[in-house]
Amino acid sequence: MADDPGRAAGWQLSDKPTARLAGKDILGIQEMSVAEIGLILETAESFKEVSTREIKKVPTLRGKTVINLFFEASTRTRTSFEIAAKRLSADTINISASSSSVVKGETLIDTAKNLEAMKPDCIIIRHSASGAPHLLARLVHVPVINAGDGAHEHPTQALLDLFTVREKKGRLAGLKVAIVGDILHSRVARSNIYGFTKMGAEVLLAGPRTMMPAEVERMGVRWHTRLSEVIPQADVIMMLRIQLERQGGGFFPTLREYSRFFGLNLEVLKAAKPEVLIMHPGPMNRGVEISPEVADGPFSVILDQVTNGVAVRMALLYLLVGGEREADRSSL
Amino acid sequence: MNLLIKNARVVDPASGTDARLDVLIEGGKITEMGPGIPEVKVGRGSPGSGSADAGQPRGEVIDARGKVLVPGLIDMHCHLREPGFEYKETIESGSWAGAAGGYTSLACMANTLPVNDNRAVTEYILRQAREKALTHIYPIGAVTKELKGESLAEIGELKDAGVVALSDDGKPVMNASLFRRALEYARGFGLTIISHCEDLSLAGQGVMNEGFVSTCLGLRGIPNAAEELMVLRDIALAELTGASLHVAHISTAGSVRAIREAKARGINVTAETAPHYFTLSDEAVRGFDPNTKMNPPLRAAKDVAAIVAGLKEGILDAIATDHAPQTAIEKDVEFDTAANGIVGLETALPLTLRLVQGGHLTLMQALEKLTDQPARILGIDKGRLKVGADADLTLIDLDREQVIDVRGFKSKSRNSPFQGWRLKGFGVMTIVAGRIVYRVPELS
């Protein structure tokens, strides 16, 4: 870390020495400082290389136990966390809502107390209720990582998105990032709004007015109701998944109409900047919010996001659980 | 037991009295009020020729110098949870909480199990009250059977059994035609309907106020309009029927505006708010504490300001607690699944006095909303200090400072967002029908 990749990327980490994440909870980007975000991104750079080795494993978290507590279905995020922990040599346990005692009526508090009694070193939680990780964090004494809570935050998604944009663009400050779709129900949107604005980028939102949350402009963003208003100025276009059941909720008339006015396809993309990045947190509804040609096209960094997710989560686990002693770094 | 309270600053909003007086209580009634009531009985006419008990003490003498003596506070809106949810609160424990908070009369809502929609439940509540409660208890009957909003409860029978008002509180009567009939029918029995104003289709699955904070937290929002639509509907129906409508727990600026306009047009409507709506905004929800979840939800700062202004202007007649005990079973869960409501009996008076300390209300205005106004709205002969009235009194120390600690609450439940708040101005003695039911240790 002698040559600061952050500085190379065009921004300064002036208060970097104060950023220290050991033992902390990661509940949301809103509460994180620029220095903390910067430290995670920097650390992720060095961890990205581990996944390219023939033996994709370092002993950093040997003897540590990481619990994946998933109360909501997830393939990508759960797998990403599990791979990240395993590549750091931690023992991982996956608990999903269907296999846990939740179905027996056990409360989150009881579940948390029982898990803590088994002495894990980190608990990663995904839950459909906003604020559930905060409830967990109040009760357990080990770091809690929010892997997505309701429509609140999905901090590791934002971190991997920041990492990906910085990797591709060389910087974050000054970029214009358009987030398109169902902002109202999106934790990805909230975390990215906090993340990109904190790192000096400008965030533009676009989507139907029904899916624009109240007073969202107070989060420091501008919003539009037409996709065409944001496409030409965006350096990054992040398409959000439209949940198909929203169709029945009066948020938009039909998927057909949604796709026509808010979907990203090659025709719409013609108005975009030449070096635009296309992102999607997944899982995609191909042909609804994004056409297959765009998703698989030259501007898409959707799979880079997935790859980087592992590096960012490795960095986070390392900093929270194993990052207390500088000596640990030598094991890299 | 007779009591002589000496040197109190007596504030009685009903009569506009604010004077240093002594108050003599005999046989559960106020028998004398005036300056310098002697501590021993004196005979008629010249000294020495008095009656047989002349020279005898008049009972316990309480020196109330520096304290304010007011009519016992009346909470026109609380949930005592009995029958059905005795693990949260009972009529007995709720009355202890009330007494500790300075209340001498509590009107309890009908959302018990079974619902207070019939004579048997009303009689049960009144019997429990008679046998166990420290305060007076006034049951409020349901408007509709089982609060389902489908058919009228036996309103005449409920009135006969002793309910003082009707409410489906916790739920609105969504069917406008049925609510119109309820207003008409209740009017015939001289009962006010207390309306919980919430358009359920607009409130949807919301769990907090819709606004910037709900946007940040990703919690589903309830717009102000969900309350205001129903306030406007109910005002229209009150106008149509000429019935007496009281709107519960007003939380929005638009509702205050609607009530102001209705009153100006002479419609028979009154309204209350609760201390949390003039004390906390939805910013308190940050952190996801389920003790900030209630219905209606804590609103934006501009609504809080409008509630304060509505109280000052007299648009909001009464301050009620909406005391809603919930235990850890209902509250130590995810915000989305947590039950609504907070306990309020033991914090309402100091929170109301903050408005006096802040210069928003005079002491007289504040006390009127806790005594005389709720008594008038409920039509009960309470809430005033005069010779011959029931001796329900509260002694307040305006300078007493305390840090709120829910562990010391008399209520069975602890769900307060005011834990740890330092507040000033507390009840130090509560007298119900001439009996001291609560006093701080220094006064014993």
JSON list of C-alpha atoms in Angstrom, two decimals, chain A residues 30 107-109 127-132 134-135 138 149-153 190 194 213-216 218-219, chain B residues 210-220 283 286-290 300 329 331-337:
[
{"chain": "A", "resi": 30, "resn": "GLN", "atom": "CA", "xyz": [-24.78, 6.63, 5.02]},
{"chain": "A", "resi": 107, "resn": "THR", "atom": "CA", "xyz": [-37.57, -13.98, 16.85]},
{"chain": "A", "resi": 108, "resn": "LEU", "atom": "CA", "xyz": [-34.57, -12.32, 15.28]},
{"chain": "A", "resi": 109, "resn": "ILE", "atom": "CA", "xyz": [-33.37, -11.47, 18.78]},
{"chain": "A", "resi": 127, "resn": "HIS", "atom": "CA", "xyz": [-33.38, -9.37, 5.75]},
{"chain": "A", "resi": 128, "resn": "SER", "atom": "CA", "xyz": [-36.53, -8.11, 4.07]},
{"chain": "A", "resi": 129, "resn": "ALA", "atom": "CA", "xyz": [-37.15, -5.63, 6.91]},
{"chain": "A", "resi": 130, "resn": "SER", "atom": "CA", "xyz": [-35.28, -2.32, 6.80]},
{"chain": "A", "resi": 131, "resn": "GLY", "atom": "CA", "xyz": [-33.30, -1.91, 10.00]},
{"chain": "A", "resi": 132, "resn": "ALA", "atom": "CA", "xyz": [-33.09, -5.61, 10.87]},
{"chain": "A", "resi": 134, "resn": "HIS", "atom": "CA", "xyz": [-29.36, -2.62, 13.25]},
{"chain": "A", "resi": 135, "resn": "LEU", "atom": "CA", "xyz": [-31.45, -4.70, 15.62]},
{"chain": "A", "resi": 138, "resn": "ARG", "atom": "CA", "xyz": [-27.42, -3.88, 19.00]},
{"chain": "A", "resi": 149, "resn": "ASP", "atom": "CA", "xyz": [-32.10, -4.81, 4.44]},
{"chain": "A", "resi": 150, "resn": "GLY", "atom": "CA", "xyz": [-35.49, -4.10, 2.97]},
{"chain": "A", "resi": 151, "resn": "ALA", "atom": "CA", "xyz": [-35.41, -0.97, 0.85]},
{"chain": "A", "resi": 152, "resn": "HIS", "atom": "CA", "xyz": [-32.84, 0.60, 3.14]},
{"chain": "A", "resi": 153, "resn": "GLU", "atom": "CA", "xyz": [-29.24, -0.18, 2.22]},
{"chain": "A", "resi": 190, "resn": "ARG", "atom": "CA", "xyz": [-29.91, 4.30, -1.64]},
{"chain": "A", "resi": 194, "resn": "TYR", "atom": "CA", "xyz": [-24.76, 7.83, -0.52]},
{"chain": "A", "resi": 213, "resn": "PRO", "atom": "CA", "xyz": [-39.30, 8.30, -3.06]},
{"chain": "A", "resi": 214, "resn": "ALA", "atom": "CA", "xyz": [-40.55, 11.39, -1.23]},
{"chain": "A", "resi": 215, "resn": "GLU", "atom": "CA", "xyz": [-38.12, 14.31, -1.05]},
{"chain": "A", "resi": 216, "resn": "VAL", "atom": "CA", "xyz": [-35.36, 12.23, -2.59]},
{"chain": "A", "resi": 218, "resn": "ARG", "atom": "CA", "xyz": [-32.71, 16.10, -0.26]},
{"chain": "A", "resi": 219, "resn": "MET", "atom": "CA", "xyz": [-30.27, 13.20, -0.59]},
{"chain": "B", "resi": 210, "resn": "GLU", "atom": "CA", "xyz": [-43.79, 9.37, 4.32]},
{"chain": "B", "resi": 211, "resn": "GLY", "atom": "CA", "xyz": [-41.07, 11.93, 3.76]},
{"chain": "B", "resi": 212, "resn": "PHE", "atom": "CA", "xyz": [-37.36, 12.42, 3.62]},
{"chain": "B", "resi": 213, "resn": "VAL", "atom": "CA", "xyz": [-36.70, 10.17, 6.61]},
{"chain": "B", "resi": 214, "resn": "SER", "atom": "CA", "xyz": [-38.72, 7.26, 5.20]},
{"chain": "B", "resi": 215, "resn": "THR", "atom": "CA", "xyz": [-36.83, 7.77, 1.96]},
{"chain": "B", "resi": 216, "resn": "CYS", "atom": "CA", "xyz": [-33.50, 7.52, 3.77]},
{"chain": "B", "resi": 217, "resn": "LEU", "atom": "CA", "xyz": [-34.52, 4.54, 5.87]},
{"chain": "B", "resi": 218, "resn": "GLY", "atom": "CA", "xyz": [-36.27, 2.61, 3.12]},
{"chain": "B", "resi": 219, "resn": "LEU", "atom": "CA", "xyz": [-39.32, 2.17, 5.33]},
{"chain": "B", "resi": 220, "resn": "ARG", "atom": "CA", "xyz": [-42.75, 2.28, 3.73]},
{"chain": "B", "resi": 283, "resn": "GLU", "atom": "CA", "xyz": [-36.26, 12.24, 12.60]},
{"chain": "B", "resi": 286, "resn": "ARG", "atom": "CA", "xyz": [-33.58, 7.13, 12.44]},
{"chain": "B", "resi": 287, "resn": "GLY", "atom": "CA", "xyz": [-31.93, 4.22, 14.17]},
{"chain": "B", "resi": 288, "resn": "PHE", "atom": "CA", "xyz": [-35.05, 2.08, 13.72]},
{"chain": "B", "resi": 289, "resn": "ASP", "atom": "CA", "xyz": [-36.13, 2.14, 17.37]},
{"chain": "B", "resi": 290, "resn": "PRO", "atom": "CA", "xyz": [-39.58, 0.46, 17.44]},
{"chain": "B", "resi": 300, "resn": "ALA", "atom": "CA", "xyz": [-42.21, 16.02, 9.76]},
{"chain": "B", "resi": 329, "resn": "ILE", "atom": "CA", "xyz": [-42.72, -9.35, 22.55]},
{"chain": "B", "resi": 331, "resn": "LYS", "atom": "CA", "xyz": [-41.45, -4.20, 20.35]},
{"chain": "B", "resi": 332, "resn": "ASP", "atom": "CA", "xyz": [-38.12, -6.08, 20.35]},
{"chain": "B", "resi": 333, "resn": "VAL", "atom": "CA", "xyz": [-38.57, -7.07, 16.73]},
{"chain": "B", "resi": 334, "resn": "GLU", "atom": "CA", "xyz": [-37.94, -5.65, 13.28]},
{"chain": "B", "resi": 335, "resn": "PHE", "atom": "CA", "xyz": [-39.42, -2.17, 12.81]},
{"chain": "B", "resi": 336, "resn": "ASP", "atom": "CA", "xyz": [-41.77, -3.46, 10.10]},
{"chain": "B", "resi": 337, "resn": "THR", "atom": "CA", "xyz": [-43.31, -6.06, 12.38]}
]
